[in-house]
Amino acid sequence: RDWPKHAHLMLHVHRLHNLFSLLLPPYSMPGVVLFELLEGFSAVFRENKFSCLPPKCPVPLTAADYFTSRAAVPFYLAIVPTSLMLNRLFRNASNASSQQGVEEGADAGSPKEEFGLAGKDEGVIAEEARLRAGNLNRDDILAYKGLRYTYATDAGSQVHAVRGVSLSLRRGECFGLLGPNGAGKTTTLGCLTGELWPPTAGTVYFEGKDVSSEGFSALYGKLGMCLQEDRHLWPFPSGMSHLYFYGRIKGIPEERLETEIDAILQFVSLKVKDAMRSTKEYSGGMKRRLSIAIALLGRPTMLFMDEPTAAVDVMVKRELWRVVKNRSAEQMVFLTSHQMEEVEALCDRVGIQVLGRLRALGTVPHLRHRYGRGYQLELVVEMNAEGRDGGSSSEARAKELTQFVRDRVHADAKLLETQVGRFVFQLEDDGEGKGIRLSAIFKQVAEARKSLRIKDYGVRQPTLEQVFLRFANEQEEAEAAERAFTKKA
């Protein structure tokens, strides 16, 4: 009630108001409105001589004071932190929502989810659990957690190219990513190299650092990229000009650039006289050599290769394999390929991706053992070009042969592949082949060879290519089921 004695308190209130406006962004805008309302009502009540209100502040502020030129600096000082804080809050909320959708299966219930794709194998599940718990190893040079990328087509529909994939790659490792067309391999590579950044959801770590906060600009000197197409090569400049250009972009010191280019040309077996020629004169193999040479400039710790030996002859392919094998012991290679022979020759570990999801993970022997247990029986029968034999259709012959194999060879045999006159059956056992006797297989087939009109037959252990075809067939079935579902809907 004794307001005159406490008039100085209002000065402190004003000072606290200004301080809070700068230090507490959420307070600034509502604080201004609230304080102006208080000042306005106080002025009205004082004019009517209400003694219950405190005296006017020694440093009065009116609404007009907030719009003078002197107020511009504190106004923007308040607006900037407010905007930054709200932006951060919205990003965190969006990332949390997206990550939750990744972990819970944001596109569950879609036709592809409903119609196909068996569960992930134990290697993929263990890898996801480790990364979800944040347990990055010291040697994990690259890791991505819950990576998802969705884009819109011209027709307005959405395509989920990558669906919540988690994976880590070790220093010095050569990792091969397999998958049929449309599995999301190139999209995954684009997310990891910054070409498709940012992803729809997920986190990417390089050397333990979150790329979202660090940015790609600091990483480009550590990345080497050999793309599927040679669109980074111009037709008229020479190969040497390309190497100097990309070397300077990567920040290689000028005094060291010439020496490094000479060493790389020798490493990829590209002669200096060829490097001086215009790239429009290069063959496909020479362009591949130049692309790999560009990728190796600066000795990057991470090398990304998207089908590097596509459309080259066998000799060039072998030379490029030699380059990858003789790389630095600390250099990690991320390789996508459709060539099983290449993956078996180069890769320490392999992942198989189907419809944007990582389905299998492990070494080549592990995948062959895990998804190709037992033996495969191949039967080649007499059929004409139309797929008929004595009036029997290919479907009827498949049914007849399947019945024979299940009755006489293996009760749980599965028909894997059918072509004109060729049928491949999977004979699974306990994983070591102990439950199947090869002598019994050959005996039964030999006895029925004449009656079933079998021209040739053979038994083999599954190859990586057959494991790959199994997943490719699975994707085709899932896509066919989705088309049927969409058409019916």
Short mmCIF file of C-alpha atoms in Angstrom, two decimals:
data_model
loop_
_atom_site.label_atom_id
_atom_site.label_comp_id
_atom_site.label_asym_id
_atom_site.label_seq_id
_atom_site.Cartn_x
_atom_site.Cartn_y
_atom_site.Cartn_z
CA ARG A 1 0.00 0.00 0.00
CA ASP A 2 2.97 2.26 0.50
CA TRP A 3 3.85 2.40 -3.20
CA PRO A 4 6.01 5.56 -3.22
CA LYS A 5 8.61 3.84 -1.07
CA HIS A 6 8.87 0.95 -3.56
CA ALA A 7 8.85 2.87 -6.83
CA HIS A 8 12.36 1.64 -7.60
CA LEU A 9 10.96 -1.90 -7.79
CA MET A 10 9.24 -1.08 -11.08
CA LEU A 11 12.62 -0.11 -12.52
CA HIS A 12 13.91 -3.56 -11.62
CA VAL A 13 10.81 -5.11 -13.17
CA HIS A 14 11.51 -3.29 -16.43
CA ARG A 15 15.11 -4.42 -16.36
CA LEU A 16 14.10 -8.05 -15.75
CA HIS A 17 11.59 -7.77 -18.59
CA ASN A 18 14.36 -6.66 -20.99
CA LEU A 19 16.72 -9.34 -19.73
CA PHE A 20 14.14 -12.13 -20.07
CA SER A 21 13.29 -10.94 -23.59
CA LEU A 22 16.90 -11.56 -24.63
CA LEU A 23 17.74 -14.68 -22.65
CA LEU A 24 14.41 -16.51 -22.80
CA PRO A 25 13.18 -16.53 -26.41
CA PRO A 26 9.73 -17.97 -25.56
CA TYR A 27 9.15 -14.99 -23.24
CA SER A 28 10.01 -12.19 -25.68
CA MET A 29 6.81 -11.90 -27.74
CA PRO A 30 4.19 -12.63 -25.06
CA GLY A 31 6.28 -10.58 -22.58
CA VAL A 32 6.08 -7.50 -24.79
CA VAL A 33 2.31 -7.83 -25.18
CA LEU A 34 1.75 -8.44 -21.47
CA PHE A 35 4.01 -5.59 -20.38
CA GLU A 36 2.38 -3.13 -22.78
CA LEU A 37 -1.06 -4.10 -21.52
CA LEU A 38 0.11 -3.49 -17.96
CA GLU A 39 1.56 -0.09 -18.85
CA GLY A 40 -1.57 0.88 -20.77
CA PHE A 41 -3.97 -0.05 -17.98
CA SER A 42 -1.72 1.66 -15.42
CA ALA A 43 -1.76 4.89 -17.40
CA VAL A 44 -5.56 4.84 -17.66
CA PHE A 45 -6.01 4.17 -13.97
CA ARG A 46 -3.52 6.85 -12.98
CA GLU A 47 -5.41 9.45 -15.03
CA ASN A 48 -8.46 8.54 -12.93
CA LYS A 49 -6.36 8.89 -9.75
CA PHE A 50 -6.66 5.27 -8.55
CA SER A 51 -4.18 5.17 -5.67
CA CYS A 52 -4.09 1.37 -5.50
CA LEU A 53 -1.67 1.16 -8.46
CA PRO A 54 2.07 1.62 -8.24
CA PRO A 55 3.58 4.86 -9.51
CA LYS A 56 4.74 5.19 -13.06
CA CYS A 57 8.03 3.49 -13.82
CA PRO A 58 11.07 5.81 -13.76
CA VAL A 59 11.87 4.62 -17.31
CA PRO A 60 8.42 4.43 -18.93
CA LEU A 61 7.86 2.50 -22.16
CA THR A 62 4.91 2.96 -24.46
CA ALA A 63 3.73 0.87 -27.40
CA ALA A 64 5.25 3.41 -29.77
CA ASP A 65 8.65 2.93 -28.13
CA TYR A 66 8.77 -0.63 -29.39
CA PHE A 67 8.62 0.57 -33.01
CA THR A 68 11.25 3.32 -32.94
CA SER A 69 14.62 2.94 -34.65
CA ARG A 70 16.30 2.57 -31.25
CA ALA A 71 14.23 -0.57 -30.64
CA ALA A 72 15.35 -2.34 -33.84
CA VAL A 73 18.50 -3.92 -32.36
CA PRO A 74 16.91 -5.37 -29.20
CA PHE A 75 13.86 -6.40 -31.21
CA TYR A 76 15.93 -8.48 -33.64
CA LEU A 77 18.12 -9.77 -30.84
CA ALA A 78 14.92 -11.17 -29.37
CA ILE A 79 13.48 -12.45 -32.66
CA VAL A 80 16.62 -14.31 -33.80
CA PRO A 81 16.98 -16.63 -30.77
CA THR A 82 13.24 -17.19 -30.79
CA SER A 83 13.30 -18.31 -34.42
CA LEU A 84 16.35 -20.51 -33.88
CA MET A 85 14.82 -22.15 -30.85
CA LEU A 86 11.47 -22.81 -32.52
CA ASN A 87 13.20 -24.19 -35.61
CA ARG A 88 15.23 -26.54 -33.43
CA LEU A 89 12.14 -27.66 -31.54
CA PHE A 90 10.21 -28.36 -34.75
CA ARG A 91 13.17 -30.29 -36.25
CA ASN A 92 13.58 -32.40 -33.13
CA ALA A 93 9.86 -33.14 -33.05
CA SER A 94 9.86 -34.04 -36.75
CA ASN A 95 12.92 -36.28 -36.41
CA ALA A 96 11.47 -37.98 -33.35
CA SER A 97 8.21 -38.60 -35.16
CA SER A 98 10.00 -39.90 -38.25
CA GLN A 99 12.28 -42.10 -36.19
CA GLN A 100 9.33 -43.53 -34.33
CA GLY A 101 7.72 -44.30 -37.68
CA VAL A 102 10.92 -46.03 -38.78
CA GLU A 103 11.17 -48.19 -35.69
CA GLU A 104 7.51 -49.09 -35.62
CA GLY A 105 7.21 -49.60 -39.38
CA ALA A 106 5.74 -46.36 -40.64
CA ASP A 107 4.50 -47.95 -43.85
CA ALA A 108 3.12 -51.08 -42.20
CA GLY A 109 -0.05 -52.23 -43.79
CA SER A 110 1.05 -51.28 -47.30
CA PRO A 111 0.46 -53.90 -49.98
CA LYS A 112 4.14 -54.83 -50.13
CA GLU A 113 4.19 -55.24 -46.38
CA GLU A 114 1.03 -57.30 -46.43
CA PHE A 115 1.78 -59.50 -49.44
CA GLY A 116 5.37 -60.52 -49.03
CA LEU A 117 8.83 -60.24 -47.66
CA ALA A 118 9.64 -62.66 -44.89
CA GLY A 119 11.36 -61.33 -41.78
CA LYS A 120 14.94 -60.08 -41.54
CA ASP A 121 17.65 -62.53 -40.65
CA GLU A 122 19.41 -62.61 -37.28
CA GLY A 123 22.40 -60.61 -38.56
CA VAL A 124 20.22 -57.66 -39.60
CA ILE A 125 18.23 -57.76 -36.35
CA ALA A 126 21.40 -57.79 -34.23
CA GLU A 127 22.88 -54.89 -36.20
CA GLU A 128 19.72 -52.80 -35.82
CA ALA A 129 19.55 -53.49 -32.07
CA ARG A 130 23.19 -52.48 -31.57
CA LEU A 131 22.83 -49.21 -33.49
CA ARG A 132 19.50 -48.39 -31.84
CA ALA A 133 21.26 -48.71 -28.48
CA GLY A 134 23.95 -46.32 -29.72
CA ASN A 135 26.77 -48.87 -29.43
CA LEU A 136 29.13 -47.65 -32.15
CA ASN A 137 32.42 -49.52 -32.23
CA ARG A 138 35.75 -47.77 -32.48
CA ASP A 139 36.30 -49.17 -35.98
CA ASP A 140 32.85 -48.12 -37.28
CA ILE A 141 33.90 -45.50 -39.81
CA LEU A 142 30.40 -45.27 -41.30
CA ALA A 143 27.02 -46.04 -39.73
CA TYR A 144 23.44 -45.17 -40.55
CA LYS A 145 20.46 -45.75 -38.30
CA GLY A 146 16.82 -45.88 -39.39
CA LEU A 147 17.68 -44.47 -42.83
CA ARG A 148 14.56 -43.74 -44.86
CA TYR A 149 14.10 -41.93 -48.17
CA THR A 150 10.73 -41.22 -49.80
CA TYR A 151 10.17 -39.25 -52.99
CA ALA A 152 7.14 -38.22 -55.00
CA THR A 153 6.59 -39.30 -58.61
CA ASP A 154 5.25 -37.09 -61.39
CA ALA A 155 1.89 -38.76 -60.89
CA GLY A 156 1.81 -37.55 -57.29
CA SER A 157 2.30 -40.93 -55.62
CA GLN A 158 5.01 -41.60 -53.05
CA VAL A 159 7.81 -44.14 -53.48
CA HIS A 160 9.50 -45.51 -50.36
CA ALA A 161 12.93 -46.20 -51.84
CA VAL A 162 14.71 -46.87 -48.53
CA ARG A 163 12.71 -48.10 -45.54
CA GLY A 164 14.36 -47.77 -42.15
CA VAL A 165 17.74 -49.41 -42.85
CA SER A 166 20.42 -49.58 -40.13
CA LEU A 167 23.99 -50.66 -40.85
CA SER A 168 27.60 -49.98 -39.84
CA LEU A 169 30.80 -50.44 -41.86
CA ARG A 170 34.24 -50.96 -40.38
CA ARG A 171 37.48 -49.24 -41.26
CA GLY A 172 39.32 -51.13 -44.02
CA GLU A 173 36.25 -53.23 -44.90
CA CYS A 174 34.89 -53.87 -48.38
CA PHE A 175 31.12 -54.12 -48.07
CA GLY A 176 28.89 -55.23 -50.95
CA LEU A 177 25.24 -54.22 -51.18
CA LEU A 178 23.19 -56.51 -53.42
CA GLY A 179 19.62 -56.22 -54.55
CA PRO A 180 17.44 -56.33 -57.66
CA ASN A 181 16.50 -53.18 -59.56
CA GLY A 182 14.24 -51.04 -57.40
CA ALA A 183 15.72 -52.30 -54.11
CA GLY A 184 17.01 -48.81 -53.19
CA LYS A 185 20.76 -49.43 -53.54
CA THR A 186 21.60 -46.29 -55.52
CA THR A 187 19.25 -44.21 -53.36
CA THR A 188 21.05 -45.46 -50.25
CA LEU A 189 24.35 -44.50 -51.83
CA GLY A 190 22.96 -41.06 -52.68
CA CYS A 191 21.97 -40.47 -49.04
CA LEU A 192 25.45 -41.46 -47.84
CA THR A 193 27.35 -39.27 -50.31
CA GLY A 194 25.20 -36.14 -49.94
CA GLU A 195 23.60 -36.34 -53.39
CA LEU A 196 20.20 -37.01 -51.78
CA TRP A 197 20.47 -35.03 -48.58
CA PRO A 198 18.77 -34.80 -46.19
CA PRO A 199 17.07 -38.20 -46.04
CA THR A 200 13.42 -38.38 -45.11
CA ALA A 201 14.42 -39.83 -41.73
CA GLY A 202 17.35 -41.43 -39.99
CA THR A 203 20.84 -40.52 -38.83
CA VAL A 204 24.17 -40.94 -40.63
CA TYR A 205 27.45 -41.08 -38.73
CA PHE A 206 30.92 -40.63 -40.22
CA GLU A 207 33.72 -41.49 -37.80
CA GLY A 208 31.23 -41.29 -34.95
CA LYS A 209 29.98 -37.78 -35.82
CA ASP A 210 26.39 -37.03 -36.78
CA VAL A 211 26.38 -35.62 -40.32
CA SER A 212 23.18 -33.67 -39.60
CA SER A 213 25.08 -31.41 -37.20
CA GLU A 214 28.53 -31.53 -38.81
CA GLY A 215 27.40 -31.12 -42.43
CA PHE A 216 28.79 -32.73 -45.58
CA SER A 217 31.12 -29.86 -46.51
CA ALA A 218 33.73 -31.02 -44.01
CA LEU A 219 33.51 -34.60 -45.27
CA TYR A 220 33.93 -34.28 -49.02
CA GLY A 221 37.71 -34.47 -48.75
CA LYS A 222 37.34 -37.88 -47.08
CA LEU A 223 34.92 -39.31 -49.65
CA GLY A 224 35.74 -40.89 -52.98
CA MET A 225 32.90 -41.66 -55.40
CA CYS A 226 32.88 -43.81 -58.52
CA LEU A 227 29.39 -43.50 -59.94
CA GLN A 228 27.53 -45.96 -62.14
CA GLU A 229 27.56 -43.49 -65.04
CA ASP A 230 30.43 -41.29 -66.17
CA ARG A 231 28.37 -38.11 -66.12
CA HIS A 232 31.11 -36.35 -64.11
CA LEU A 233 33.41 -36.58 -67.17
CA TRP A 234 33.32 -33.89 -69.85
CA PRO A 235 33.94 -34.93 -73.46
CA PHE A 236 36.58 -32.39 -74.56
CA PRO A 237 39.03 -31.90 -71.65
CA SER A 238 41.77 -34.50 -71.25
CA GLY A 239 41.84 -37.09 -68.51
CA MET A 240 44.78 -35.21 -66.95
CA SER A 241 42.72 -32.00 -66.85
CA HIS A 242 39.98 -33.87 -65.02
CA LEU A 243 42.45 -35.14 -62.42
CA TYR A 244 43.90 -31.65 -61.78
CA PHE A 245 40.40 -30.16 -61.59
CA TYR A 246 39.03 -32.68 -59.09
CA GLY A 247 42.31 -32.73 -57.15
CA ARG A 248 42.06 -28.98 -56.55
CA ILE A 249 38.39 -29.29 -55.59
CA LYS A 250 39.41 -31.86 -52.96
CA GLY A 251 41.94 -29.42 -51.56
CA ILE A 252 45.14 -31.29 -52.41
CA PRO A 253 48.08 -28.85 -52.03
CA GLU A 254 49.44 -27.69 -55.38
CA GLU A 255 53.00 -28.78 -54.60
CA ARG A 256 51.77 -32.33 -53.94
CA LEU A 257 49.14 -32.61 -56.69
CA GLU A 258 51.35 -33.63 -59.62
CA THR A 259 53.12 -36.35 -57.64
CA GLU A 260 49.84 -37.80 -56.42
CA ILE A 261 48.29 -37.82 -59.91
CA ASP A 262 51.33 -39.65 -61.33
CA ALA A 263 51.08 -42.27 -58.56
CA ILE A 264 47.34 -42.77 -59.11
CA LEU A 265 47.73 -43.10 -62.90
CA GLN A 266 50.26 -45.84 -62.34
CA PHE A 267 48.04 -47.48 -59.70
CA VAL A 268 45.01 -47.72 -62.06
CA SER A 269 47.19 -48.67 -65.08
CA LEU A 270 46.31 -45.55 -67.10
CA LYS A 271 49.25 -44.42 -69.20
CA VAL A 272 50.28 -40.76 -69.16
CA LYS A 273 49.95 -40.45 -72.95
CA ASP A 274 46.36 -41.74 -72.68
CA ALA A 275 45.67 -39.34 -69.83
CA MET A 276 46.65 -36.45 -72.10
CA ARG A 277 43.96 -37.40 -74.64
CA SER A 278 40.44 -35.98 -74.75
CA THR A 279 38.00 -38.19 -72.83
CA LYS A 280 35.65 -38.34 -75.83
CA GLU A 281 38.27 -40.67 -77.37
CA TYR A 282 38.23 -43.01 -74.37
CA SER A 283 36.79 -46.50 -74.42
CA GLY A 284 34.42 -47.62 -71.67
CA GLY A 285 37.26 -49.31 -69.81
CA MET A 286 39.46 -46.20 -69.91
CA LYS A 287 36.61 -44.06 -68.61
CA ARG A 288 36.17 -46.50 -65.72
CA ARG A 289 39.89 -46.29 -64.93
CA LEU A 290 39.73 -42.49 -64.98
CA SER A 291 36.61 -42.47 -62.76
CA ILE A 292 38.33 -44.67 -60.18
CA ALA A 293 41.46 -42.50 -60.37
CA ILE A 294 39.34 -39.43 -59.61
CA ALA A 295 37.68 -41.24 -56.71
CA LEU A 296 41.10 -42.16 -55.25
CA LEU A 297 42.44 -38.58 -55.35
CA GLY A 298 43.29 -37.31 -51.89
CA ARG A 299 43.46 -40.84 -50.49
CA PRO A 300 39.87 -40.81 -49.13
CA THR A 301 39.06 -42.93 -46.10
CA MET A 302 35.70 -43.93 -47.63
CA LEU A 303 35.24 -45.06 -51.22
CA PHE A 304 31.74 -45.46 -52.68
CA MET A 305 31.45 -47.47 -55.90
CA ASP A 306 28.13 -47.92 -57.72
CA GLU A 307 28.51 -50.85 -60.15
CA PRO A 308 32.06 -49.79 -61.09
CA THR A 309 32.68 -52.60 -63.62
CA ALA A 310 29.38 -52.36 -65.49
CA ALA A 311 29.75 -52.63 -69.30
CA VAL A 312 33.50 -53.33 -69.35
CA ASP A 313 35.32 -56.36 -70.70
CA VAL A 314 36.78 -59.13 -68.57
CA MET A 315 40.37 -57.87 -68.68
CA VAL A 316 39.43 -54.36 -67.54
CA LYS A 317 37.19 -55.84 -64.87
CA ARG A 318 40.07 -57.89 -63.45
CA GLU A 319 42.32 -54.83 -63.46
CA LEU A 320 39.74 -52.80 -61.55
CA TRP A 321 39.35 -55.63 -59.04
CA ARG A 322 43.10 -55.50 -58.51
CA VAL A 323 42.86 -51.76 -57.77
CA VAL A 324 40.19 -52.35 -55.12
CA LYS A 325 42.09 -55.24 -53.54
CA ASN A 326 45.33 -53.26 -53.36
CA ARG A 327 43.74 -50.21 -51.74
CA SER A 328 44.99 -48.75 -48.45
CA ALA A 329 44.44 -50.99 -45.43
CA GLU A 330 42.48 -48.20 -43.70
CA GLN A 331 40.21 -47.47 -46.67
CA MET A 332 36.58 -48.57 -46.48
CA VAL A 333 34.78 -49.52 -49.71
CA PHE A 334 31.00 -49.47 -50.15
CA LEU A 335 30.22 -51.39 -53.33
CA THR A 336 26.95 -52.01 -55.14
CA SER A 337 26.92 -54.60 -57.90
CA HIS A 338 24.80 -57.06 -59.85
CA GLN A 339 27.78 -59.33 -60.49
CA MET A 340 27.99 -62.10 -57.91
CA GLU A 341 31.50 -63.07 -59.02
CA GLU A 342 32.68 -59.53 -58.29
CA VAL A 343 31.11 -59.50 -54.83
CA GLU A 344 32.59 -62.89 -53.95
CA ALA A 345 36.04 -61.76 -55.10
CA LEU A 346 36.12 -58.39 -53.31
CA CYS A 347 33.72 -58.17 -50.37
CA ASP A 348 34.36 -59.04 -46.74
CA ARG A 349 30.65 -58.75 -45.91
CA VAL A 350 27.51 -58.63 -48.01
CA GLY A 351 24.06 -57.19 -47.44
CA ILE A 352 21.00 -58.04 -49.53
CA GLN A 353 18.40 -55.30 -49.83
CA VAL A 354 14.86 -55.96 -51.07
CA LEU A 355 12.26 -53.24 -51.64
CA GLY A 356 14.20 -50.74 -49.55
CA ARG A 357 14.78 -53.08 -46.59
CA LEU A 358 17.95 -54.86 -45.56
CA ARG A 359 16.96 -58.53 -45.48
CA ALA A 360 20.23 -60.43 -45.03
CA LEU A 361 23.69 -59.58 -43.72
CA GLY A 362 26.91 -61.55 -43.35
CA THR A 363 29.86 -63.05 -45.17
CA VAL A 364 29.40 -64.82 -48.50
CA PRO A 365 29.83 -68.31 -46.97
CA HIS A 366 27.35 -67.41 -44.24
CA LEU A 367 24.70 -66.29 -46.73
CA ARG A 368 25.19 -69.38 -48.87
CA HIS A 369 24.87 -71.57 -45.82
CA ARG A 370 21.93 -69.63 -44.33
CA TYR A 371 19.79 -69.29 -47.46
CA GLY A 372 21.03 -72.17 -49.58
CA ARG A 373 21.15 -75.11 -47.19
CA GLY A 374 21.33 -78.57 -48.63
CA TYR A 375 21.63 -79.11 -52.37
CA GLN A 376 20.01 -78.00 -55.57
CA LEU A 377 18.82 -80.55 -58.10
CA GLU A 378 18.67 -79.35 -61.70
CA LEU A 379 16.67 -81.32 -64.26
CA VAL A 380 16.80 -80.57 -68.00
CA VAL A 381 13.95 -82.28 -69.85
CA GLU A 382 12.98 -82.65 -73.51
CA MET A 383 10.65 -79.79 -74.52
CA ASN A 384 10.14 -77.90 -77.74
CA ALA A 385 10.54 -74.15 -78.21
CA GLU A 386 6.92 -73.53 -77.29
CA GLY A 387 7.44 -75.13 -73.89
CA ARG A 388 5.45 -78.26 -74.73
CA ASP A 389 6.31 -81.92 -74.98
CA GLY A 390 3.85 -84.41 -76.34
CA GLY A 391 0.92 -82.15 -75.53
CA SER A 392 2.09 -81.43 -71.97
CA SER A 393 2.40 -77.78 -71.00
CA SER A 394 5.31 -76.41 -68.97
CA GLU A 395 3.02 -76.14 -65.93
CA ALA A 396 2.02 -79.79 -66.24
CA ARG A 397 5.65 -80.87 -66.58
CA ALA A 398 6.59 -78.81 -63.52
CA LYS A 399 3.82 -80.49 -61.53
CA GLU A 400 4.88 -83.95 -62.74
CA LEU A 401 8.56 -83.41 -61.89
CA THR A 402 7.76 -81.83 -58.52
CA GLN A 403 5.68 -84.84 -57.60
CA PHE A 404 8.49 -87.20 -58.63
CA VAL A 405 11.16 -85.33 -56.65
CA ARG A 406 9.01 -85.20 -53.52
CA ASP A 407 8.02 -88.88 -53.74
CA ARG A 408 11.41 -90.38 -54.68
CA VAL A 409 14.14 -87.88 -53.73
CA HIS A 410 13.19 -85.44 -50.95
CA ALA A 411 9.78 -85.03 -49.32
CA ASP A 412 10.22 -81.28 -48.65
CA ALA A 413 11.68 -80.32 -52.03
CA LYS A 414 10.77 -76.88 -53.37
CA LEU A 415 10.67 -75.78 -56.98
CA LEU A 416 12.93 -72.70 -57.20
CA GLU A 417 13.30 -71.90 -60.90
CA THR A 418 11.50 -72.87 -64.08
CA GLN A 419 12.55 -72.11 -67.61
CA VAL A 420 11.77 -73.81 -70.90
CA GLY A 421 12.85 -77.38 -70.25
CA ARG A 422 14.84 -76.52 -67.09
CA PHE A 423 13.70 -77.06 -63.49
CA VAL A 424 15.69 -76.38 -60.30
CA PHE A 425 14.63 -77.88 -56.95
CA GLN A 426 15.87 -76.96 -53.48
CA LEU A 427 16.59 -79.97 -51.25
CA GLU A 428 17.00 -78.56 -47.74
CA ASP A 429 18.46 -80.38 -44.77
CA ASP A 430 19.89 -79.53 -41.34
CA GLY A 431 22.46 -77.18 -42.84
CA GLU A 432 25.35 -79.60 -43.33
CA GLY A 433 23.94 -81.92 -45.99
CA LYS A 434 24.02 -84.89 -43.60
CA GLY A 435 20.39 -85.76 -44.12
CA ILE A 436 20.72 -86.14 -47.91
CA ARG A 437 22.72 -88.87 -49.62
CA LEU A 438 24.03 -87.89 -53.04
CA SER A 439 24.15 -91.52 -54.14
CA ALA A 440 20.40 -91.87 -53.43
CA ILE A 441 19.63 -88.75 -55.50
CA PHE A 442 21.59 -89.93 -58.51
CA LYS A 443 20.08 -93.42 -58.28
CA GLN A 444 16.48 -92.21 -58.25
CA VAL A 445 16.96 -89.74 -61.09
CA ALA A 446 18.85 -92.26 -63.23
CA GLU A 447 16.05 -94.81 -62.84
CA ALA A 448 13.39 -92.29 -63.89
CA ARG A 449 15.43 -90.65 -66.64
CA LYS A 450 13.74 -92.45 -69.52
CA SER A 451 10.17 -92.30 -68.24
CA LEU A 452 10.39 -88.56 -67.44
CA ARG A 453 12.36 -87.78 -70.63
CA ILE A 454 15.24 -86.17 -68.67
CA LYS A 455 18.09 -85.11 -70.97
CA ASP A 456 20.51 -84.03 -68.29
CA TYR A 457 20.67 -83.55 -64.54
CA GLY A 458 23.04 -82.37 -61.86
CA VAL A 459 23.37 -81.69 -58.12
CA ARG A 460 25.23 -78.70 -56.72
CA GLN A 461 25.55 -76.59 -53.62
CA PRO A 462 23.83 -73.21 -53.84
CA THR A 463 25.87 -70.24 -55.10
CA LEU A 464 25.59 -66.61 -54.07
CA GLU A 465 23.83 -65.93 -57.37
CA GLN A 466 21.12 -68.44 -56.48
CA VAL A 467 20.72 -66.84 -53.06
CA PHE A 468 20.39 -63.47 -54.79
CA LEU A 469 17.80 -64.84 -57.25
CA ARG A 470 15.78 -66.13 -54.33
CA PHE A 471 15.47 -62.60 -52.94
CA ALA A 472 14.89 -61.14 -56.42
CA ASN A 473 11.98 -63.55 -56.96
CA GLU A 474 10.61 -62.54 -53.59
CA GLN A 475 10.62 -58.88 -54.63
CA GLU A 476 8.91 -59.69 -57.95
CA GLU A 477 6.19 -61.62 -56.11
CA ALA A 478 5.65 -58.77 -53.66
CA GLU A 479 5.44 -56.20 -56.48
CA ALA A 480 3.03 -58.40 -58.46
CA ALA A 481 0.84 -58.79 -55.36
CA GLU A 482 0.86 -55.03 -54.86
CA ARG A 483 -0.18 -54.40 -58.48
CA ALA A 484 -3.02 -56.87 -58.10
CA PHE A 485 -4.06 -55.25 -54.83
CA THR A 486 -3.95 -51.75 -56.35
CA LYS A 487 -5.90 -52.85 -59.42
CA LYS A 488 -8.58 -54.48 -57.27
CA ALA A 489 -8.81 -51.40 -55.06
#
